[in-house]
Short mmCIF file of C-alpha atoms and ligand atoms in Angstrom, two decimals:
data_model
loop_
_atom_site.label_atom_id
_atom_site.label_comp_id
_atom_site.label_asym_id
_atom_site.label_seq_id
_atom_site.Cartn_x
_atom_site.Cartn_y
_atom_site.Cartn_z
CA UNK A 273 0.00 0.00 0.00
CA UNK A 274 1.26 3.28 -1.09
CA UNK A 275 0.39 7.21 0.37
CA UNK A 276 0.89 9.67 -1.68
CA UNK A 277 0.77 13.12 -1.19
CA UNK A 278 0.10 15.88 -4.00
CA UNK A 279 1.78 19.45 -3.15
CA UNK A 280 0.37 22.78 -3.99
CA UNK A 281 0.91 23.40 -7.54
CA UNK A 282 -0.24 19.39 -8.21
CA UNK A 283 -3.67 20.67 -6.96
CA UNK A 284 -4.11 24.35 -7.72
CA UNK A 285 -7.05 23.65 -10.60
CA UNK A 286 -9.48 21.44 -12.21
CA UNK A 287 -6.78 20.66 -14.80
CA UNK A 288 -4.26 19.42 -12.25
CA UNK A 289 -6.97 17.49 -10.32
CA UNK A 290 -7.61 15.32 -13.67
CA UNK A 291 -3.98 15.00 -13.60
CA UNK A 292 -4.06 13.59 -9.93
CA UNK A 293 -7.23 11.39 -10.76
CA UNK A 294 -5.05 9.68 -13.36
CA UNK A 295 -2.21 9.15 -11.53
CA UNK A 296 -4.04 7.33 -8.62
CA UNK A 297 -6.14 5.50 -11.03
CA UNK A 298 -2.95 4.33 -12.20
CA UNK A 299 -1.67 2.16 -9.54
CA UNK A 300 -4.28 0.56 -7.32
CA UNK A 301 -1.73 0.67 -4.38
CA UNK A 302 -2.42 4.37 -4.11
CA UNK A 303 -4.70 3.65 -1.58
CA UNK A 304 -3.92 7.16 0.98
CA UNK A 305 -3.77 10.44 -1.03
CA UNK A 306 -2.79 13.85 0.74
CA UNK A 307 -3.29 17.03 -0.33
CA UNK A 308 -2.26 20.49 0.12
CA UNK A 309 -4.05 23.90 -0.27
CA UNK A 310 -4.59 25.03 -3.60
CA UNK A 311 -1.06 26.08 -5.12
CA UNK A 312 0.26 28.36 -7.31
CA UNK A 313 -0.95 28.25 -10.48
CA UNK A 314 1.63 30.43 -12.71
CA UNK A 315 4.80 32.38 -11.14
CA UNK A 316 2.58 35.72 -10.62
CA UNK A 317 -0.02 33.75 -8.53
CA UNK A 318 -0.80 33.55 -4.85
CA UNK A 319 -1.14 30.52 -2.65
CA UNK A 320 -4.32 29.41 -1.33
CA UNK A 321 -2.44 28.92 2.21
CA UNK A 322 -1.50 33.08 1.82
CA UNK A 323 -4.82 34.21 1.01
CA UNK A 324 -5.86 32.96 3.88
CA UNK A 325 -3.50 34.37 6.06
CA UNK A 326 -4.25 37.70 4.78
CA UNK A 327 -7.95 36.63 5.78
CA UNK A 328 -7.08 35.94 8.75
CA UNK A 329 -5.33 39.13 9.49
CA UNK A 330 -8.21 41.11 8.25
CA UNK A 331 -10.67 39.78 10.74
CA UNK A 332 -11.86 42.52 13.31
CA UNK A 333 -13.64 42.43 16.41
CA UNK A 334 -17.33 42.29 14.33
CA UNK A 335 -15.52 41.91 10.71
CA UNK A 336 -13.04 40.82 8.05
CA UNK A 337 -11.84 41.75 4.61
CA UNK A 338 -14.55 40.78 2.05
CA UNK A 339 -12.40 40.97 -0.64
CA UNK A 340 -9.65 38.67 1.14
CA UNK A 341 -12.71 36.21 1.65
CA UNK A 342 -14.08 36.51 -1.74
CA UNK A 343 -10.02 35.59 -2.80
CA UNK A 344 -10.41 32.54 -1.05
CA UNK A 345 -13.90 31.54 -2.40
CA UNK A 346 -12.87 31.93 -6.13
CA UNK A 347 -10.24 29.71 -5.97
CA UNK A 348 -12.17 26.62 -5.09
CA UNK A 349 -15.34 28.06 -6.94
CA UNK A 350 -12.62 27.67 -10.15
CA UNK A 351 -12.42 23.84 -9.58
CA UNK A 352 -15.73 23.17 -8.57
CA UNK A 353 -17.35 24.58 -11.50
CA UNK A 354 -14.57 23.52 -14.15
CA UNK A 355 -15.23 20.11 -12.74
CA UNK A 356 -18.91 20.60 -12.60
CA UNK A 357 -18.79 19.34 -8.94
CA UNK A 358 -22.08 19.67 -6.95
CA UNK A 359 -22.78 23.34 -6.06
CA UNK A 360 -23.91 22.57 -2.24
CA UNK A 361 -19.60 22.30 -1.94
CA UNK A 362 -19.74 25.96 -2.28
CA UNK A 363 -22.11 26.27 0.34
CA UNK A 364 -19.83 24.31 2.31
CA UNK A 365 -17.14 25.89 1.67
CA UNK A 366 -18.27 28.95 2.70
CA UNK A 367 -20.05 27.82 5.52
CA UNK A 368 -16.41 26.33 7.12
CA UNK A 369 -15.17 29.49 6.62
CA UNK A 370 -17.64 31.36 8.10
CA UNK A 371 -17.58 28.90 10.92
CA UNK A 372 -13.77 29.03 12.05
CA UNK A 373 -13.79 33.08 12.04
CA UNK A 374 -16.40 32.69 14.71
CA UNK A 375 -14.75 30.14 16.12
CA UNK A 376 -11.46 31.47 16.74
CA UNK A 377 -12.16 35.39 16.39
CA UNK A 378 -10.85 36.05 20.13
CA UNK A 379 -7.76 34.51 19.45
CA UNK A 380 -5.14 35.79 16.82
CA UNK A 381 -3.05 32.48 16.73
CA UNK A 382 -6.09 29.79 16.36
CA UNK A 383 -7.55 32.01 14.03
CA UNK A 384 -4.68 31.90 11.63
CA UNK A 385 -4.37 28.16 12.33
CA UNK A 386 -7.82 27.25 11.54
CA UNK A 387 -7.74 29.27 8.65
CA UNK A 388 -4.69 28.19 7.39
CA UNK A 389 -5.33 24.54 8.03
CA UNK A 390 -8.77 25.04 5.98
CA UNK A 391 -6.65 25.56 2.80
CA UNK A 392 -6.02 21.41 2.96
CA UNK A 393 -9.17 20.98 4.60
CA UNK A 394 -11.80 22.37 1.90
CA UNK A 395 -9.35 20.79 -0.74
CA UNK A 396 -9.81 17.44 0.60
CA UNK A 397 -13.22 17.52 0.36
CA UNK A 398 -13.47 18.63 -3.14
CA UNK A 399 -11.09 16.09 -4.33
CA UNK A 400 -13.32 13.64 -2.48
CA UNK A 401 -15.92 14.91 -4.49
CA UNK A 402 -14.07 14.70 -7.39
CA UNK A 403 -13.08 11.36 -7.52
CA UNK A 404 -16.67 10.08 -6.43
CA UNK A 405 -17.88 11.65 -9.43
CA UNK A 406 -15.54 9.95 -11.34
CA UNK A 407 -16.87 6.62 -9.83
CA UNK A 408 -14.33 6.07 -7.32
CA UNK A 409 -14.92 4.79 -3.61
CA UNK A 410 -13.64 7.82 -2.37
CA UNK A 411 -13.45 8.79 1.29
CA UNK A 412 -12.80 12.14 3.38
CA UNK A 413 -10.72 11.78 6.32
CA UNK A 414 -10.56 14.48 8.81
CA UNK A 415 -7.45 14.66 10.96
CA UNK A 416 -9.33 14.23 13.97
CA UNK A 417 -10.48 11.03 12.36
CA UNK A 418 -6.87 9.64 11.20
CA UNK A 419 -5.60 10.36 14.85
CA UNK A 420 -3.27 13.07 13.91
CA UNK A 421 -2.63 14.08 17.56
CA UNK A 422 -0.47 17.04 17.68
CA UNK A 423 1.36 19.46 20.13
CA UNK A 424 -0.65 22.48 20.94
CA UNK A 425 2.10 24.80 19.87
CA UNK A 426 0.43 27.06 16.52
CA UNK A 427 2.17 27.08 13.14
CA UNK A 428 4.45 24.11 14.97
CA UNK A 429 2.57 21.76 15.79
CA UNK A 430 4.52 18.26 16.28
CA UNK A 431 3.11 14.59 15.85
CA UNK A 432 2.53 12.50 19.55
CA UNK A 433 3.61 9.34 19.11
CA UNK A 434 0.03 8.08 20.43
CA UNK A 435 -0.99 9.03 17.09
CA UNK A 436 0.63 6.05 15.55
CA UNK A 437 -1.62 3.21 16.92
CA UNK A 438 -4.87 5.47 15.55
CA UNK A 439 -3.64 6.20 12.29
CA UNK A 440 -2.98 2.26 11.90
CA UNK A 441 -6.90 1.94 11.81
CA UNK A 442 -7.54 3.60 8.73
CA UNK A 443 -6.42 0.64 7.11
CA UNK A 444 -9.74 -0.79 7.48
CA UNK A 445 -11.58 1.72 5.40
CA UNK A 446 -12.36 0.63 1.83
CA UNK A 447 -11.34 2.66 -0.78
CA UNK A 448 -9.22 5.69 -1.46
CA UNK A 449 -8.63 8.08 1.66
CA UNK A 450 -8.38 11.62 1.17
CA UNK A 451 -6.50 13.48 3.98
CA UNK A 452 -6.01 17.07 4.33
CA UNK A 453 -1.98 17.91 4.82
CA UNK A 454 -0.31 20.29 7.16
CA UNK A 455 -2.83 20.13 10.56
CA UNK A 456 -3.40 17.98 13.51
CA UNK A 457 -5.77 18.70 16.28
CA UNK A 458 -4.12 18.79 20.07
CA UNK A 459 -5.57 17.39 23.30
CA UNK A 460 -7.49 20.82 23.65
CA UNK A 461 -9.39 20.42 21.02
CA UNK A 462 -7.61 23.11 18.67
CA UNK A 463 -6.99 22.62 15.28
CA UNK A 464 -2.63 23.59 14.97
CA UNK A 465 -1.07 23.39 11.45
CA UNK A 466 2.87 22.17 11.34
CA UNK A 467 5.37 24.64 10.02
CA UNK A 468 4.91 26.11 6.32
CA UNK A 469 4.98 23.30 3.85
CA UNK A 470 3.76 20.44 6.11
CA UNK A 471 1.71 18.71 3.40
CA UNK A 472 5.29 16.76 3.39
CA UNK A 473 4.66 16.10 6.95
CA UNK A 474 1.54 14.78 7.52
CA UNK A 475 1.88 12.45 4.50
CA UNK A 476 5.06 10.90 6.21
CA UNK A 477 3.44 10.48 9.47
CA UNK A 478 0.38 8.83 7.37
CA UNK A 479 3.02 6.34 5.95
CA UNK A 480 4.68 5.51 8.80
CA UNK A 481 1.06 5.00 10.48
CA UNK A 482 0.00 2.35 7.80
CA UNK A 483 3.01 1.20 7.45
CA UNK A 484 2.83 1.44 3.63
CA UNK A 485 5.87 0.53 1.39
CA UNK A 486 6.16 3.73 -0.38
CA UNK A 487 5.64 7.06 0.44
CA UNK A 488 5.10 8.90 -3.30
CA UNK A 489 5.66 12.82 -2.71
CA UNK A 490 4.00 14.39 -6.18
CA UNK A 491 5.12 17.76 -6.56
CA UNK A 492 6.15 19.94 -10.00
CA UNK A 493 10.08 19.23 -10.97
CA UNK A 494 10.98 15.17 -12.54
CA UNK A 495 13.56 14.62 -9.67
CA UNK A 496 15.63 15.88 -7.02
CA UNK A 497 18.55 17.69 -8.36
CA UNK A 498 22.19 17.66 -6.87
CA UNK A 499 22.15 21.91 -6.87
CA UNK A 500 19.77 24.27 -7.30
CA UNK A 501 18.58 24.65 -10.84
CA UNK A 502 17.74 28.69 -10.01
CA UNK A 503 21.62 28.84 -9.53
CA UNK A 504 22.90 26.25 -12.25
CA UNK A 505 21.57 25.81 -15.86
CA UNK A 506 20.22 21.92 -16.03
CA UNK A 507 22.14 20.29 -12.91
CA UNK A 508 22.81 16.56 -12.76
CA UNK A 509 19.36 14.85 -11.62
CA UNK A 510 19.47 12.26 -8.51
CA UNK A 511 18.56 8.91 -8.70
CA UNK A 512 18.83 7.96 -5.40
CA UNK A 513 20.10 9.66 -2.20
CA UNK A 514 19.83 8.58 1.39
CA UNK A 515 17.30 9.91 4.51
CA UNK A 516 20.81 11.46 5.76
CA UNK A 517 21.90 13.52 2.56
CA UNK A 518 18.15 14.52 2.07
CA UNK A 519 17.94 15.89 5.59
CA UNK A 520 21.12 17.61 5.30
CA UNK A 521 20.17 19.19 1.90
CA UNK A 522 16.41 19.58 3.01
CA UNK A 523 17.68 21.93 5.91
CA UNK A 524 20.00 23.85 3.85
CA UNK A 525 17.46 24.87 1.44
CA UNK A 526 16.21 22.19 -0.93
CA UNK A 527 12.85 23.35 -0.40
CA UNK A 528 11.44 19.90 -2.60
CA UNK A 529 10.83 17.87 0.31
CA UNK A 530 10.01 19.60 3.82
CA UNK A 531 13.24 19.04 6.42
CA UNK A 532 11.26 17.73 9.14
CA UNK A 533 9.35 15.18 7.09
CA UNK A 534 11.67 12.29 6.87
CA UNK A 535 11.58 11.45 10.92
CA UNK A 536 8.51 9.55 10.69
CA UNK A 537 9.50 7.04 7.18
CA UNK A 538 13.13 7.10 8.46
CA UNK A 539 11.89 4.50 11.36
CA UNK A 540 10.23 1.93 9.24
CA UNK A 541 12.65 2.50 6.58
CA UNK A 542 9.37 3.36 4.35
CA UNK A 543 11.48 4.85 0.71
CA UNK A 544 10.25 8.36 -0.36
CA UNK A 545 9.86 8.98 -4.27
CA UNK A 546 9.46 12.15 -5.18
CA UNK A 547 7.76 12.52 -8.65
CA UNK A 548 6.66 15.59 -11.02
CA UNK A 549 2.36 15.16 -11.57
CA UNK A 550 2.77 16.97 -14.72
CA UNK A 551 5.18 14.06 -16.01
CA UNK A 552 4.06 11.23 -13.91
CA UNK A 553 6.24 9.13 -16.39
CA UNK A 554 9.36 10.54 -15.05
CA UNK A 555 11.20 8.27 -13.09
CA UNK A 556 11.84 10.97 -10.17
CA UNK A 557 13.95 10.51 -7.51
CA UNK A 558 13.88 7.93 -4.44
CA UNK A 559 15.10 8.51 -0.90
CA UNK A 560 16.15 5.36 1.06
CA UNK A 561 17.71 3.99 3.86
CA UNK A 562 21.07 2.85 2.26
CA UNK A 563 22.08 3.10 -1.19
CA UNK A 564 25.09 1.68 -3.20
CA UNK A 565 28.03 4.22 -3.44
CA UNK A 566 28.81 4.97 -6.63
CA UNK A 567 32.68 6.41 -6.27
CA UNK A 568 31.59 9.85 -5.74
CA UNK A 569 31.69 10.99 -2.51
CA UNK A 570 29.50 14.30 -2.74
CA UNK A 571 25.72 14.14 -3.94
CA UNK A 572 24.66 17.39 -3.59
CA UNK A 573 25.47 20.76 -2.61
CA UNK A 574 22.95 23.65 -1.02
CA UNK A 575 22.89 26.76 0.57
CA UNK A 576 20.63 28.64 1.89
CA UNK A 577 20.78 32.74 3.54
CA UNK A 578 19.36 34.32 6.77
CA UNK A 579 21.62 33.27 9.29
CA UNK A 580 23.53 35.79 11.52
CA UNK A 581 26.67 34.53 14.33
CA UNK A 582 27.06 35.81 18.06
CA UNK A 583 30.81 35.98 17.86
CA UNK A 584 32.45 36.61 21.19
CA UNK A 585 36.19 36.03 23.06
CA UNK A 586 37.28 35.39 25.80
CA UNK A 587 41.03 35.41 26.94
CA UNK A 588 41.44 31.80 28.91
CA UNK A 589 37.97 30.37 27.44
CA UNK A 590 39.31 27.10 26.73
CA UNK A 591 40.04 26.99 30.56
CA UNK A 592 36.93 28.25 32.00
CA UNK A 593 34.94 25.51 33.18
CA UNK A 594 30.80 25.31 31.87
CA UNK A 595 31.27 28.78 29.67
CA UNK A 596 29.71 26.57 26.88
CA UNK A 597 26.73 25.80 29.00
CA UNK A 598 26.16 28.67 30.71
CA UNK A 599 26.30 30.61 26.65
CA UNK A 600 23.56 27.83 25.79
CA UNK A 601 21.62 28.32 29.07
CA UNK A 602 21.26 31.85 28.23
CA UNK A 603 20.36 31.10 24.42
CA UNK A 604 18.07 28.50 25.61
CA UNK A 605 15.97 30.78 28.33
CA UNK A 606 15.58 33.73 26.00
CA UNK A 607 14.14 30.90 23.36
CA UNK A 608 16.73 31.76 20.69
CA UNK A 609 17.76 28.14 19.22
CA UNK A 610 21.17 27.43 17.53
CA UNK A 611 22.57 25.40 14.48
CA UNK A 612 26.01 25.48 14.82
CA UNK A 613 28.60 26.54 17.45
CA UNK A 614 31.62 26.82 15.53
CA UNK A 615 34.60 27.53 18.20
CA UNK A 616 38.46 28.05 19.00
CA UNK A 617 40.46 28.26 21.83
CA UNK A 618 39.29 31.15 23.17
CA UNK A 619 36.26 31.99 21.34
CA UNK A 620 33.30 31.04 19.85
CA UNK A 621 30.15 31.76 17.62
CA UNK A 622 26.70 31.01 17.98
CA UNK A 623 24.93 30.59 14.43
CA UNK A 624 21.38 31.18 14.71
CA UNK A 625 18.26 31.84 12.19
CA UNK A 626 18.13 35.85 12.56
CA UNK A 627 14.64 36.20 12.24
CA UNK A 628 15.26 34.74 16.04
CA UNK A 629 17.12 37.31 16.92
CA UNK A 630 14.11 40.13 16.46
CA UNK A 631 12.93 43.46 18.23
CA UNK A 632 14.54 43.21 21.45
CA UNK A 633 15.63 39.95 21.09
CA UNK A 634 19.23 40.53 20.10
CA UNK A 635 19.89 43.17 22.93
CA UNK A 636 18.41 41.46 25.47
CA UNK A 637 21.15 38.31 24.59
CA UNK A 638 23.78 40.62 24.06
CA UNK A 639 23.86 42.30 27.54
CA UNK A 640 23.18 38.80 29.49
CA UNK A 641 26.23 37.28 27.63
CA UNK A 642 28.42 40.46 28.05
CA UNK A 643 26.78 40.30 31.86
CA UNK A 644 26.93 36.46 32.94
CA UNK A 645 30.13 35.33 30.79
CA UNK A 646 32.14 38.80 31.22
CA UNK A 647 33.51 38.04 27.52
CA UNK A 648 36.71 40.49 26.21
CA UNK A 649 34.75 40.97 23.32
CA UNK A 650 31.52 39.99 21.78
CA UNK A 651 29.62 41.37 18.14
CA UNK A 652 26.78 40.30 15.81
CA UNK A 653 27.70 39.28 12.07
CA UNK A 654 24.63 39.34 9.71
CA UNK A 655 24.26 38.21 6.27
CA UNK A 656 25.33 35.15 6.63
CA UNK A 657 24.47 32.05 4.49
CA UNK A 658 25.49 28.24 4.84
CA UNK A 659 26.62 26.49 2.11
CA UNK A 660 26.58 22.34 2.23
CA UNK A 661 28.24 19.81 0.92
CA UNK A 662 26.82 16.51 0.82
CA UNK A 663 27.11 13.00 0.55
CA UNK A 664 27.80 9.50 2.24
CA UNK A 665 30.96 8.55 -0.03
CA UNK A 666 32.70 11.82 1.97
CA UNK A 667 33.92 10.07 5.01
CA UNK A 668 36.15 7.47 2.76
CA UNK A 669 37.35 10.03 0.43
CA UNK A 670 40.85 12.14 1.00
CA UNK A 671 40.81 15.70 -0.54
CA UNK A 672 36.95 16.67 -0.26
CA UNK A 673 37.76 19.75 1.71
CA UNK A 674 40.66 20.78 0.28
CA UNK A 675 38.50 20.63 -3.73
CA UNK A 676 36.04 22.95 -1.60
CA UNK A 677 38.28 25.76 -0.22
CA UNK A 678 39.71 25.79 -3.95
CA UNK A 679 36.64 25.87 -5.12
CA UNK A 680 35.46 28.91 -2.55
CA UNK A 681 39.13 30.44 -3.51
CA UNK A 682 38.19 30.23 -7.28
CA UNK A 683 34.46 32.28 -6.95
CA UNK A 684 36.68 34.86 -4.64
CA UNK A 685 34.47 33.72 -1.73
CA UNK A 686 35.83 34.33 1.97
CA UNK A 687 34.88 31.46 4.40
CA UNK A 688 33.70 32.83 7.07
CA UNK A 689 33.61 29.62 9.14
CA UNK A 690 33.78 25.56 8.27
CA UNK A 691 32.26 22.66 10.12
CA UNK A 692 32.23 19.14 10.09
CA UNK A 693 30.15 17.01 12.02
CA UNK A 694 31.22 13.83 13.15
CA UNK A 695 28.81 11.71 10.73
CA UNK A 696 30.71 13.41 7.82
CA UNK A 697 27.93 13.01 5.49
CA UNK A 698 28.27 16.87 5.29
CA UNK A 699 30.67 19.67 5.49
CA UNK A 700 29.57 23.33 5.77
CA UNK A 701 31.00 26.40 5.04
CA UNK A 702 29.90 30.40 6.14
CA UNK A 703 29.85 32.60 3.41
CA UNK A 704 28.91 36.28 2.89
CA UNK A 705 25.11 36.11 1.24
CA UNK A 706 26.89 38.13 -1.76
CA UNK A 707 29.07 35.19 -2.13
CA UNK A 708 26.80 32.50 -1.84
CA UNK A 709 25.65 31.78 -5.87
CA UNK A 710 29.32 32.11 -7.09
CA UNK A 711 30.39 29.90 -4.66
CA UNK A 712 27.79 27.16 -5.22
CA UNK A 713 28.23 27.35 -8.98
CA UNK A 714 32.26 26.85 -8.55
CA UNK A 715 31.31 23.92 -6.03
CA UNK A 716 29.09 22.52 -9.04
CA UNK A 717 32.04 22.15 -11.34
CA UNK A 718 34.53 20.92 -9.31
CA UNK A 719 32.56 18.35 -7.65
CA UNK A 720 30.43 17.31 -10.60
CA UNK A 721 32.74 18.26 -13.64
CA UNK A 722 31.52 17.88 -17.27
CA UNK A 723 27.93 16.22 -15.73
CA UNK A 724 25.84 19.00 -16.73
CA UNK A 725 22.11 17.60 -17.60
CA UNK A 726 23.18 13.77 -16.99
CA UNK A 727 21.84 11.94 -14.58
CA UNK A 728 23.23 10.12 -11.43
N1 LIG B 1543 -0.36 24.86 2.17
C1 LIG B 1543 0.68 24.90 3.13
C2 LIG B 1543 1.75 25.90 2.71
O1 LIG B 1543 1.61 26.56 1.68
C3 LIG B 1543 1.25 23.55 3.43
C4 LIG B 1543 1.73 22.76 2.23
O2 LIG B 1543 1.40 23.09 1.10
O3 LIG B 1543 2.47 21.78 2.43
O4 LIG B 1543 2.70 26.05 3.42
#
């Protein structure tokens, strides 16, 4: 038994839902389908999931934007008519709407959770619809009905593991099961969605739950590819990479597959394929547990911008005794969390996300580290982004680093900081954002020379 999940721009109109009808009538193992909100539907278009949000931000004490509602409306009116689906799903439609602004009004956080999570929501049900008209045993499956207990954080919502047992049930329904992506309901009753993108998310927990044997992701590019192709002209496509190097790329800024959706397959060892569902035929790109090294030691390179580094010294650091933990104690009570702590003898660097680090954030972890660790010297470096170099052949292969920093040397790129972590399944280097595409493109060649367009 398969899930598969269809992103954004795989459902954003009647002509991509006959596309997804197709592909699950294709394969009668395609027995859980997820969906996301209503995508894009050219490059100048706006996401279901922001319309929403704007919604939700318009919504006053007594009212809301009517034209931000109406937004929302049109896009599934679009697929209902072109499919000449029943008109009552309008009603509906509306009616859900209408039902979590009340619902929520008082609060500003629910409110933009239940509207957000309505994006998947009314798009389940019209696919339901969709395939029932087209004869299929088709059946809507709320969250709350799959067991997708979550965390009652908003916008972050994590998966319980109670969940798992629930979810396991769903096997007994006959028939194709549509599930809405991105939301879970909590213990409290709210609805909370997961982080931006979480269609990815909930259709890995689904797997994991039913234990199926492949986890299809359908989204709009034929494969995974080894660098970004908004930075390199037709990069080499991937065959096959492991739940490591996709994690490592997925958090660097391979935006394909979400970076926190592998946890739940990664357990069961369930493969991922991610395929394009405007060329179905394409043989896309599978992520697995192990795969056979084929003598090159890096798979794929990414980068991605927006980081900033709490530099500070110390004279004597390496001698004083819990400065590390006390810096992280500090980071950890002000709710600031870190990627990397790059560090020396006497100092070290805190790299963080700096969209952590806003209003009074920064100051306020400035002055307690200048206060509690009485550092010699201590600034903020913005502008930052990570560059990474990936793949499992790198911890049996001499000279990786040293074809990197020649690389770096080549685009005129200063390194601002390296790491390695002990796995060495990736290396990472700090670059200036200015840096960052030059860099990556003189990565390309030396690591994948004469490759352009092939495939792995
Ligand atoms: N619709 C949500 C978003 O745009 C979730 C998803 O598509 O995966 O982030």
């Amino acid at each position: 038994m398969k899930v598969v999940k269809f992103g954004g721009s795989s459902v954003a109109s009647a002509t991509q839902y006959k596309k997804v009808a197709s592909i699950i009538a294709a394969d009668p193992e395609r027995k859980a389908v997820i969906v996301s909100a209503p995508g894009k539907r050219h490059a100048e278009d706006t996401k279901t999931t922001d319309l929403l949000i704007r919604l939700a931000d318009s919504v006053g004490e007594r009212d809301f934007n009517e034209e931000a509602f109406q937004g929302v409306l049109a896009r599934y009116r679009d697929i209902v008519e072109e499919l000449e689906l029943d008109s009552s799903l309008m009603t509906e439609v509306e009616g859900h709407l209408h039902e979590v602004i009340s619902m929520y009004r008082q609060s500003k956080d629910r409110l933009l959770d239940g509207l957000k999570a309505s994006g998947e929501d009314l798009n389940a049900k019209v696919m339901t619809a969709y395939l029932q008209s087209l004869g299929r045993k088709a059946t809507y499956i709320s969250p709350k009905k799959a067991g997708m207990i979550v965390t009652d954080e908003p916008g972050n919502a994590q998966i319980l593991p109670e969940a798992y047992p629930e979810i396991a049930k769903l096997r007994d329904i006959e028939g194709i099961l549509v599930i809405p992506g991105f939301f879970g309901y909590s213990y409290e009753g709210n609805i909370v969605t997961f982080p931006r993108g979480g269609s990815d998310i909930t259709g890995s927990i689904i797997a994991a739950g039913l234990d199926a044997t492949e986890y299809e992701n359908f989204t709009d590019v034929d494969s995974i590819y080894c660098v970004s192709p908004k930075m390199v002209d037709k990069p080499r496509e991937l065959k096959e990479l492991t739940y490591r190097e996709m994690r490592e790329l997925a958090y660097s800024g391979f935006s394909v597959f979400h970076d926190e959706a592998l946890q739940p397959v990664v357990h069961k060892k369930i493969p991922v394929c991610v395929k394009n569902t405007n060329r179905p035929e394409a043989r896309g790109t599978r992520i697995v547990a192990s795969r056979e090294l084929d003598g090159r030691p890096v798979i794929g390179i990414a980068s991605d911008e927006g980081f900033c580094s709490i530099n500070m010294t110390k004279y004597l650091m390496n001698r004083e005794l819990g400065f590390g933990r006390k810096l992280l104690a500090i980071l950890e009570d002000e709710g600031v969390s870190y990627e990397h702590t790059p560090s020396g003898i006497d100092n070290m660097s805190v790299i963080v996300r700096s969209h952590q680090l806003y209003n009074g954030q920064e100051a306020r972890v400035l002055n307690r580290i200048r206060e509690e660790l009485q550092v010699d010297e201590l600034y903020v470096e913005r502008d930052l982004a990570m560059i990474m170099v990936v793949g499992e052949g790198m911890n049996q292969t001499i000279g990786i680093a040293s074809k990197a920093t020649q690389a770096l040397a080549q685009a005129g790129a200063n390194i601002k900081m390296i790491n390695q972590g002990s796995s060495e399944v990736s290396m990472m280097f700090g670059v200036n954002v200015e840096d960052v595409e030059r860099a990556v493109q003189s990565l390309y060649h030396i690591y994948f020379p004469a490759e352009v367009g092939q495939e792995a």
